[in-house]
Short mmCIF file of C-alpha atoms and ligand atoms in Angstrom, two decimals:
data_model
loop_
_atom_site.label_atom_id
_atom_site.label_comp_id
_atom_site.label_asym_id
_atom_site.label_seq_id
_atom_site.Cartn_x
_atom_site.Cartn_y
_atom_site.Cartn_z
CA UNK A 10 5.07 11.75 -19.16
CA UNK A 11 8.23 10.74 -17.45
CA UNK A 12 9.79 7.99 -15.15
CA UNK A 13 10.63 8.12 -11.39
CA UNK A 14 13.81 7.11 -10.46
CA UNK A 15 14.99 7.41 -6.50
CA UNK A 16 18.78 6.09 -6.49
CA UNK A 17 19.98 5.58 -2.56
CA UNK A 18 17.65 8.49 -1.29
CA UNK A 19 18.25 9.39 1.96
CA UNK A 20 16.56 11.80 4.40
CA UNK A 21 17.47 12.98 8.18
CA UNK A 22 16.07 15.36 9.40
CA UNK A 23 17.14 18.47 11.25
CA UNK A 24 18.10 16.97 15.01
CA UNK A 25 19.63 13.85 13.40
CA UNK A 26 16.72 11.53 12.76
CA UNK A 27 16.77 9.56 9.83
CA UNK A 28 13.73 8.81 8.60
CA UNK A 29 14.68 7.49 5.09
CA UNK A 30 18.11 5.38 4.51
CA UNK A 31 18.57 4.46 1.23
CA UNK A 32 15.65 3.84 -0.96
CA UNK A 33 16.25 2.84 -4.52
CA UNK A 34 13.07 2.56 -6.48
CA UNK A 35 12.30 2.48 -10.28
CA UNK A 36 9.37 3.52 -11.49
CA UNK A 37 8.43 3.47 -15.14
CA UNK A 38 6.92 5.87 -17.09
CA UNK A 39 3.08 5.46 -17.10
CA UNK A 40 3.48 3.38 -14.21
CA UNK A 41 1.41 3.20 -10.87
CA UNK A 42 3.66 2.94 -7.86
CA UNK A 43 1.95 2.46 -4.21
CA UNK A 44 4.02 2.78 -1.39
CA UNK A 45 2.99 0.49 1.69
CA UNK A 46 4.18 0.43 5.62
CA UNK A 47 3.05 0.87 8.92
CA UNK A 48 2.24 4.28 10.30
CA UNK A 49 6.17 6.48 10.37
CA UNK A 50 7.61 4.25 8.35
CA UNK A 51 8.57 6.87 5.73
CA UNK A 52 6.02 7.20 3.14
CA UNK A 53 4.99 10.36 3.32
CA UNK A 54 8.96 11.54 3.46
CA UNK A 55 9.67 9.97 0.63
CA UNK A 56 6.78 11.24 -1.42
CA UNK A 57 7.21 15.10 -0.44
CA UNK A 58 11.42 14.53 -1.35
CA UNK A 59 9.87 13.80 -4.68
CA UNK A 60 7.21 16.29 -4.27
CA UNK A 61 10.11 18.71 -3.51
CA UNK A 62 8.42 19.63 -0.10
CA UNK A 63 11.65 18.31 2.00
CA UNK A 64 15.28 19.00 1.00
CA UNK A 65 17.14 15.39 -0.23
CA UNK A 66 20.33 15.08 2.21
CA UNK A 67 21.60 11.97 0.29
CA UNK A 68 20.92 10.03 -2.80
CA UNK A 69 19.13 11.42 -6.07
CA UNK A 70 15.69 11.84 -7.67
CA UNK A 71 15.51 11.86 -11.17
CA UNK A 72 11.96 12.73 -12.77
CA UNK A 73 11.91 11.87 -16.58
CA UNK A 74 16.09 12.00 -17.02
CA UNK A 75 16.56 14.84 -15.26
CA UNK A 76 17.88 14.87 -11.15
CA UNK A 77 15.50 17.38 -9.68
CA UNK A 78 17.18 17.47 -6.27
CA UNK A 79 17.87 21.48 -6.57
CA UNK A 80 14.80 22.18 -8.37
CA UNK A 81 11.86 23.97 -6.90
CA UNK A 82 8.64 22.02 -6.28
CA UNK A 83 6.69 24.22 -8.91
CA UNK A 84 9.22 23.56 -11.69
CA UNK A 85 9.24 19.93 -10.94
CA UNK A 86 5.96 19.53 -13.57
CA UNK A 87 4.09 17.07 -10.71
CA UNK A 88 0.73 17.43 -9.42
CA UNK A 89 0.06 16.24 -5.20
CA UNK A 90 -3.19 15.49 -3.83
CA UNK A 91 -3.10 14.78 -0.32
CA UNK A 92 -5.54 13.17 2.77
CA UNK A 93 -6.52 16.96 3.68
CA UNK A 94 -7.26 18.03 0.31
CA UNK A 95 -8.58 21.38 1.51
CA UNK A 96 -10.81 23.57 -0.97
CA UNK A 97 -11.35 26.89 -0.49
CA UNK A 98 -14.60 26.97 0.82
CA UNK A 99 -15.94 30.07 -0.69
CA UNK A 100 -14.89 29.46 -4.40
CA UNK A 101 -16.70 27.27 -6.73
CA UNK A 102 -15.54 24.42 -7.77
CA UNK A 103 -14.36 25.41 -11.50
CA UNK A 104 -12.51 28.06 -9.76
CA UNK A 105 -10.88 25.86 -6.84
CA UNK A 106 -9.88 23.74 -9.93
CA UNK A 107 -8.81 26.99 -11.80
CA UNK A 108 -6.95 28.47 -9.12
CA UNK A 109 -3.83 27.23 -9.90
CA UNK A 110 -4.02 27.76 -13.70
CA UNK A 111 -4.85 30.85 -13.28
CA UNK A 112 -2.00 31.82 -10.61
CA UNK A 113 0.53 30.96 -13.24
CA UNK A 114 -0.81 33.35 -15.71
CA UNK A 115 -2.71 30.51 -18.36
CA UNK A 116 -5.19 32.44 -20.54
CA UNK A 117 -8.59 32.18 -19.62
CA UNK A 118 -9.53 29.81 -22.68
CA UNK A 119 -7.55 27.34 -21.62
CA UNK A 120 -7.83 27.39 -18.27
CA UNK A 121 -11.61 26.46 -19.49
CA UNK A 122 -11.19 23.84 -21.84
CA UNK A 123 -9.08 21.99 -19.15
CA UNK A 124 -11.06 22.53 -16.80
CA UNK A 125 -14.75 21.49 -18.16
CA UNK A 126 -12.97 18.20 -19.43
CA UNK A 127 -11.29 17.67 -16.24
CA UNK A 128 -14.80 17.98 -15.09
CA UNK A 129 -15.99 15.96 -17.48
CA UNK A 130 -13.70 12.64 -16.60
CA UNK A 131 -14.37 12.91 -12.92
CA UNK A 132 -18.27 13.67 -13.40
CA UNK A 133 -18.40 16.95 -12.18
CA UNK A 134 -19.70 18.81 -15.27
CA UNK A 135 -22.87 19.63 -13.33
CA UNK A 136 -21.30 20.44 -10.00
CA UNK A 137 -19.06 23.38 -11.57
CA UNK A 138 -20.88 26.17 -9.72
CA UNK A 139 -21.55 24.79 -6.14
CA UNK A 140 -19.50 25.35 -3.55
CA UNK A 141 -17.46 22.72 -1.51
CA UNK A 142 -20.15 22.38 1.00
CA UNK A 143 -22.90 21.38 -1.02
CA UNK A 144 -20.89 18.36 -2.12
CA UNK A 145 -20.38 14.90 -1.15
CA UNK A 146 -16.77 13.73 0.62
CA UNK A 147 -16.44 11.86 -2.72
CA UNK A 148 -17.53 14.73 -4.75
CA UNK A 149 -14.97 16.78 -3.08
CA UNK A 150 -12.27 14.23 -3.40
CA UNK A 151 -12.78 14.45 -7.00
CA UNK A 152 -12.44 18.50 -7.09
CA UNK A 153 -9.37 17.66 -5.06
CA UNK A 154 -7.98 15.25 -8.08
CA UNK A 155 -9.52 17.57 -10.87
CA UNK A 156 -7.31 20.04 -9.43
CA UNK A 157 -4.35 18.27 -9.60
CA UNK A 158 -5.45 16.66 -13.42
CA UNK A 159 -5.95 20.37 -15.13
CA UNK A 160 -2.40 20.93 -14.51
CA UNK A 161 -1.47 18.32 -17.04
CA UNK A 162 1.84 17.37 -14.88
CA UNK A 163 4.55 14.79 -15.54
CA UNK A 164 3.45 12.95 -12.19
CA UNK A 165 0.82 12.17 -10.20
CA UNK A 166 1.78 11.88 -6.16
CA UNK A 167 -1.05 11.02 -3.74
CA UNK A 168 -0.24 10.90 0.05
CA UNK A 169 -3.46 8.33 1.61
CA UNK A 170 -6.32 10.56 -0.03
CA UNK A 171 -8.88 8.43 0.79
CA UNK A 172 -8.26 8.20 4.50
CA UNK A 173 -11.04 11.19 5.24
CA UNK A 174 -13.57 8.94 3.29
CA UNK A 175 -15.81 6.49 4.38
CA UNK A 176 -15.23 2.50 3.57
CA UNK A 177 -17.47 2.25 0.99
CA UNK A 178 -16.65 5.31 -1.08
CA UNK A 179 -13.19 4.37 -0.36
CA UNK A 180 -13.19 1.36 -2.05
CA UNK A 181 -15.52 3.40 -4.97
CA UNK A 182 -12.65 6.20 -5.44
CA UNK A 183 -9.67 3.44 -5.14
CA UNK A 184 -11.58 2.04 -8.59
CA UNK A 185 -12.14 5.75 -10.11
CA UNK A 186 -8.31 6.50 -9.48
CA UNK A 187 -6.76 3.57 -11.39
CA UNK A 188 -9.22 3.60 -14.31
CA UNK A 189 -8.29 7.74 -14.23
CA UNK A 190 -4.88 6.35 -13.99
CA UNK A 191 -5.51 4.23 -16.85
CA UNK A 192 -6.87 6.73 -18.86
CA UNK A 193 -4.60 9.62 -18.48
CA UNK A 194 -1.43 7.07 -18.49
CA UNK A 195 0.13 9.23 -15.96
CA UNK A 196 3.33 8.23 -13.94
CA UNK A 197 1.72 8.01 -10.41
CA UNK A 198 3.57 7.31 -6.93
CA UNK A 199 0.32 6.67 -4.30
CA UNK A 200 1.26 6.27 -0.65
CA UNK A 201 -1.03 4.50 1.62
CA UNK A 202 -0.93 2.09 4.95
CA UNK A 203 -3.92 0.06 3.41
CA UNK A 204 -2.46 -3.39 1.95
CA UNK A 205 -5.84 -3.82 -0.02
CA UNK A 206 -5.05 -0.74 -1.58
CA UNK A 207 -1.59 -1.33 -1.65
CA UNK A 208 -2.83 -4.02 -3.80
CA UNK A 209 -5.15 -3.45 -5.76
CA UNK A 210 -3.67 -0.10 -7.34
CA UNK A 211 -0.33 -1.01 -7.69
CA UNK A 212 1.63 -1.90 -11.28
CA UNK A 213 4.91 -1.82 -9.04
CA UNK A 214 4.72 -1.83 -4.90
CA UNK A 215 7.09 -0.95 -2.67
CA UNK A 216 7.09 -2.33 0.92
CA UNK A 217 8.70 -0.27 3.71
CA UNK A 218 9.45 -0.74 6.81
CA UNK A 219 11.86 1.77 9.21
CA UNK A 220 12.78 4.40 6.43
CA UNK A 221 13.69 1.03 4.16
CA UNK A 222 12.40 -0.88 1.24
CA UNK A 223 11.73 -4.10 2.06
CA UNK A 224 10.90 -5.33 -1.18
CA UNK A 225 9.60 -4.16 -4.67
CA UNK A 226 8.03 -5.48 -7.34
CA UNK A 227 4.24 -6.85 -8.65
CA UNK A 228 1.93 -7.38 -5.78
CA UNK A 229 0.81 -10.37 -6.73
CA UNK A 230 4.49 -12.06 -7.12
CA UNK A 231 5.32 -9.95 -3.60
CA UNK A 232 2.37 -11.82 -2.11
CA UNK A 233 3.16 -15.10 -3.42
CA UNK A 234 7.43 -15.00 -2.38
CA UNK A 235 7.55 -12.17 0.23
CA UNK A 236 11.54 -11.52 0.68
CA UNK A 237 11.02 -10.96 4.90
CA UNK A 238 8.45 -12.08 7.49
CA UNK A 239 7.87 -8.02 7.95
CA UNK A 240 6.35 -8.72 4.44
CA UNK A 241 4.90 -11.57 4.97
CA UNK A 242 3.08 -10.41 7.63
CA UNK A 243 2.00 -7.34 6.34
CA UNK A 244 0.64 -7.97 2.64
CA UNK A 245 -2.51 -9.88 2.85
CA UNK A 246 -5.29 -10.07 5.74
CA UNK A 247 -5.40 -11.71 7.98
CA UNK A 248 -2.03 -11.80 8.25
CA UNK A 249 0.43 -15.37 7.57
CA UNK A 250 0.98 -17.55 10.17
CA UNK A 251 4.55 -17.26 11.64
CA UNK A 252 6.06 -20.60 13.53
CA UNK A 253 9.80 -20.86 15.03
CA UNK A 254 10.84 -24.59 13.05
CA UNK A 255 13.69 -26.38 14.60
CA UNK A 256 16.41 -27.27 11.73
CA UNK A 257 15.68 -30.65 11.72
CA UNK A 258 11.95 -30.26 10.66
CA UNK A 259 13.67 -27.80 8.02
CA UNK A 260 15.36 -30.06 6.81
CA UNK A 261 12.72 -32.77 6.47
CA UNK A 262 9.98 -30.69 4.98
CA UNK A 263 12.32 -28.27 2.56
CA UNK A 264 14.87 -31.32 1.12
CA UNK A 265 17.64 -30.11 3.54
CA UNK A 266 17.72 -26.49 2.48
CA UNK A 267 18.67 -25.22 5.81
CA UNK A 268 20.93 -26.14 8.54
CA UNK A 269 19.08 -23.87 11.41
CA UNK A 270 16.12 -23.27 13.39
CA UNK A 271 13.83 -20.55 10.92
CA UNK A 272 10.17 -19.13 10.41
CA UNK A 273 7.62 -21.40 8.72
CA UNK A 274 4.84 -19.08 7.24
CA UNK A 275 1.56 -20.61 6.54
CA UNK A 276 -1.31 -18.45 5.09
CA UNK A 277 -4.35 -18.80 6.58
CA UNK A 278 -6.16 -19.49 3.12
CA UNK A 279 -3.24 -22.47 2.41
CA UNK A 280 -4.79 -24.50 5.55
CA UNK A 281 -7.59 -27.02 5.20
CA UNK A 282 -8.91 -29.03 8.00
CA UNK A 283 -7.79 -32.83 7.54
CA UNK A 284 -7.11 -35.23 9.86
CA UNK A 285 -4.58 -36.05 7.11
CA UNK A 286 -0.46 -35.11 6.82
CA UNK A 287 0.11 -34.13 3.13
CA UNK A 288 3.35 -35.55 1.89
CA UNK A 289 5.88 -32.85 2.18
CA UNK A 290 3.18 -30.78 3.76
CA UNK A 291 3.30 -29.84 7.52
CA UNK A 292 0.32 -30.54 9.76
CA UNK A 293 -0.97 -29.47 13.20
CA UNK A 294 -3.13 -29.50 15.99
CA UNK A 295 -5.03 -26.73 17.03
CA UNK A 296 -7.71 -25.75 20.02
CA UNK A 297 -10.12 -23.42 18.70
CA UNK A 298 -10.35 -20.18 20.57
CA UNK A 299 -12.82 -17.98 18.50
CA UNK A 300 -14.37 -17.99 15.42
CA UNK A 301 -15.40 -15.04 12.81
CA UNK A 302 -17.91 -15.39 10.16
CA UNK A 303 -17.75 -12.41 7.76
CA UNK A 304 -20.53 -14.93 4.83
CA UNK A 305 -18.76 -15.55 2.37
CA UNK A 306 -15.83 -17.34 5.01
CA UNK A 307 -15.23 -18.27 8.22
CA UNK A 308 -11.93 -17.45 10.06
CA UNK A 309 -10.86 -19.85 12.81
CA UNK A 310 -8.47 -19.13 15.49
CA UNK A 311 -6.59 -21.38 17.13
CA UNK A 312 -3.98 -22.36 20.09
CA UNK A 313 -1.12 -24.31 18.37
CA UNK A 314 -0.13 -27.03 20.74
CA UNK A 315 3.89 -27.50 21.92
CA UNK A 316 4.60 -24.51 20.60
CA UNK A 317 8.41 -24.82 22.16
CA UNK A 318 10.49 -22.23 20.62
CA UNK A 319 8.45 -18.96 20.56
CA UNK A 320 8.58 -16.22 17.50
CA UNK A 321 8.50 -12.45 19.12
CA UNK A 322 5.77 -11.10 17.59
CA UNK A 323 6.45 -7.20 15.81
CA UNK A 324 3.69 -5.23 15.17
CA UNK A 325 0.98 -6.72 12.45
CA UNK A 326 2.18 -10.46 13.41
CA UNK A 327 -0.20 -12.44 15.09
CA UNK A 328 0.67 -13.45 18.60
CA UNK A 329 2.91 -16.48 19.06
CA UNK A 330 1.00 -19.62 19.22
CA UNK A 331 -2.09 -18.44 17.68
CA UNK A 332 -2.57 -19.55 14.56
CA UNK A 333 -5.66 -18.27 11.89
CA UNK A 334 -7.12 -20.74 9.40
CA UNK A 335 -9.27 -19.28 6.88
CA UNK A 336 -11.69 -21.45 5.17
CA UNK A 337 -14.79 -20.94 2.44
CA UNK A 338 -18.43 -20.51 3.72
CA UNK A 339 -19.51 -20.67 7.59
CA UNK A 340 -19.69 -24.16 8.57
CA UNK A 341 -17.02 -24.31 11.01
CA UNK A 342 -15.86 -25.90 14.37
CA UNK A 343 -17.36 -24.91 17.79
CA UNK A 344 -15.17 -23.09 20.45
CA UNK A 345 -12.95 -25.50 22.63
CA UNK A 346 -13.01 -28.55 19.47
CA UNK A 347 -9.58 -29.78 19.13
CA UNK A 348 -8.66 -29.81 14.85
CA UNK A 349 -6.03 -30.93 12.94
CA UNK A 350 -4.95 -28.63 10.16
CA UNK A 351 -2.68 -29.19 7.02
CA UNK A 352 -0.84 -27.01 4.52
CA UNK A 353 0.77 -29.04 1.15
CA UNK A 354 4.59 -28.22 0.46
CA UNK A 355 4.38 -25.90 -1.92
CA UNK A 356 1.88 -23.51 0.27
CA UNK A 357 4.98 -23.01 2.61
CA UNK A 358 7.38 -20.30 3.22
CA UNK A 359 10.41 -20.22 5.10
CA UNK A 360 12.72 -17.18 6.56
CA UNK A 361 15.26 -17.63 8.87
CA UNK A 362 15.67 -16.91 12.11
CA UNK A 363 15.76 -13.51 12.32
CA UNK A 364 12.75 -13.26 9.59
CA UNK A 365 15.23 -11.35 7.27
CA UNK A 366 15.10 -14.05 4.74
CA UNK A 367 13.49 -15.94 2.50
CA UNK A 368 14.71 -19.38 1.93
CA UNK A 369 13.69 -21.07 -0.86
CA UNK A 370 13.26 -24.71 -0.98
N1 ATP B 17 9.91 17.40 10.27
C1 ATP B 17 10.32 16.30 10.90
N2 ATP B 17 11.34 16.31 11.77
C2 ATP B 17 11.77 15.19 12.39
N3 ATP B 17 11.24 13.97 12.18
C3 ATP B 17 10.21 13.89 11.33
C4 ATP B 17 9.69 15.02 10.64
N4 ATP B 17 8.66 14.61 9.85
C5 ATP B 17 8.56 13.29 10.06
N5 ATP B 17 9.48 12.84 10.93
C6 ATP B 17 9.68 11.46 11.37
O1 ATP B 17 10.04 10.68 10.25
C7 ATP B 17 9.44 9.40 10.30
C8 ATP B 17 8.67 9.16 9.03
O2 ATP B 17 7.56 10.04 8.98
P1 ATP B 17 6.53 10.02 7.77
O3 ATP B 17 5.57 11.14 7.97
O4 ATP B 17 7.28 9.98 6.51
O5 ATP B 17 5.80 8.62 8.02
P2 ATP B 17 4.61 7.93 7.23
O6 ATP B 17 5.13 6.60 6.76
O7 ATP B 17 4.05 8.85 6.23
O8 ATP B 17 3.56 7.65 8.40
P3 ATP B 17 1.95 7.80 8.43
O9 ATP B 17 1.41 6.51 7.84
O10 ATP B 17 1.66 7.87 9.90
O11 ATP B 17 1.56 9.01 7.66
C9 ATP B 17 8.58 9.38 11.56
O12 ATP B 17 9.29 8.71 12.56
C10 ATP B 17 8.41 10.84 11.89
O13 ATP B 17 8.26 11.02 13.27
MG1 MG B 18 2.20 9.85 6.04
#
């Protein structure tokens, strides 16, 4: 078992671009890290530096005390399982799981004891002869992970491998990693572009955004105080509401905290319909444009009226001016109804201008 340590990493890539400018993340041993951004964001970079795949041009990686920069991907005791896990088709899968084992010269014993009870924690004990094809995309996953368990490494790295799966079995195989996780009390750094399972795997998550952390730390506290309106915006679905607040409203409904014009952030869980202005709270009239009943809630969407100083959207904001109240069950207001919605004080965030960030009241 060992610790992950990335101190100022730093990647560009042959041509000049840089991709990765100075990521420091701690992760401690045992620990489940997910990496989270949009699509080129970095993830993936990151995760093969510490995979050894690409060279480190600035910055250090230090696996379990030791900087591994210079040291070849095999020696670097971690196991990878990625998206494409690609078996070979025409082994079985004990021997896809064996393969490696075997390559580095482990006695044929072994390579069977760790391999039937790698078998046997991922539920593949009766599967051992069949080829990949006569197994399910889940089954197959889990060859894919037993493969990467029988080596016993220090470190677990996953780059998105449940993209090629289904919803469903997705959200099956996210469960079956983290109890495996659990079990095996493996260091583990998990890269994905799903917030959900961003955060629901994650002891320690790491935000990114343009080949930079935008914030670490527990999902739940990054969800509660996101540091930037990139975070904001990105962790939890539907996304926050993001309004442009003139200073003077600042002022009035955050004690004075700010002397310029900033970024409220309402979630879309914090509203409730009320014709009534909580004290301290903010309050607001919307048209409803279009409504979404999913059962067990009802998402309403709505124009916000005078919206005077517009926020740009960037990508995973809503659009400026519409605004998305989520409330319970699927009674709800009809298309073209004028509401008034409210959010109490301490359901609001504010970021300044530039959505950089976060002020606290
Ligand atoms: N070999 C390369 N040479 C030059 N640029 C590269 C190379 N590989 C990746 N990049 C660039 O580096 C950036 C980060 O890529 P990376 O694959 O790490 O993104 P990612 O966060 O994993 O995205 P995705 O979610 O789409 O997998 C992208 O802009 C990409 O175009
Ligand atoms: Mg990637």
């Amino acid at each position: 078992m060992a610790n992950v340590t990335l101190r100022n990493v730093r990647k560009t890539y042959l041509g000049g671009f840089e991709a990765i400018k100075g990521v420091n993340v701690d992760v401690a041993d045992g620990q489940f890290c997910v990496l989270v951004g949009p699509s080129g964001c970095g993830k993936s970079t990151l995760l093969r530096m510490v995979a050894g795949l690409e060279t480190v041009t600035g910055g250090e990686i230090d696996i379990g005390g030791r900087v591994v920069n210079q040291i070849e991907p095999a020696d670097r005791d971690i196991a990878m399982v990625f998206q494409n896990y690609a078996l070979y088709p025409h082994m079985s899968v004990f021997n896809n799981m064996a393969y490696g084992l075997r390559n580095r010269g482990m006695a044929e014993a072994e390579v069977k004891s760790r391999v039937e009870e790698a078998a046997r924690v991922l539920e593949l004990s009766a599967m051992l002869e069949r080829k990949p094809r006569q197994l399910s995309g889940g089954q197959r996953q889990r060859v894919a992970m037993g493969r990467a368990i029988v080596r016993q490494p220090k470190v677990f790295l996953f780059d998105e491998p449940l993209s090629n799966l289904d919803a469903k079995l997705r959200i099956a195989m996210r469960v079956e990693i983290r109890k495996l996780q659990r079990r095996l009390n493996t260091t583990s750094i998990y890269v994905t572009h799903d917030q959900l399972e961003a955060m629901t795997l994650a002891d320690i998550l790491v935000v990114m955004n343009g080949g930079q952390v935008e914030q670490v730390g527990n999902p739940l506290a990054i969800y509660e105080k996101p540091a930037t309106t990139f975070v904001a915006s990105f962790i939890g679905a539907p996304p926050m509401n993001l309004m442009s607040t003139r200073a003077d409203e600042i002022k009035s409904q955050l004690g004075g905290s700010a002397g310029e014009a900033g970024i409220l952030g309402i979630r879309p869980e914090d509203f409730v319909i009320t014709d009534q202005t909580p004290s301290g709270g903010v309050a607001m009239s919307l048209t409803v444009e279009a409504i979404e009943r999913v059962g067990a809630e009802t998402f309403v969407y709505g124009a916000r009226e005078q919206e005077d100083q517009r926020v740009a959207a960037t990508p995973g904001e809503l659009p400026p001016g519409e605004v998305i109240v989520r409330i319970p069950g699927t009674d709800a207001p009809a298309i073209g109804q004028k509401i008034r919605v409210a959010a109490i004080s301490s359901k609001l965030h504010l970021f300044s201008g530039d959505g950089r960030k976060r002020i606290e009241a």
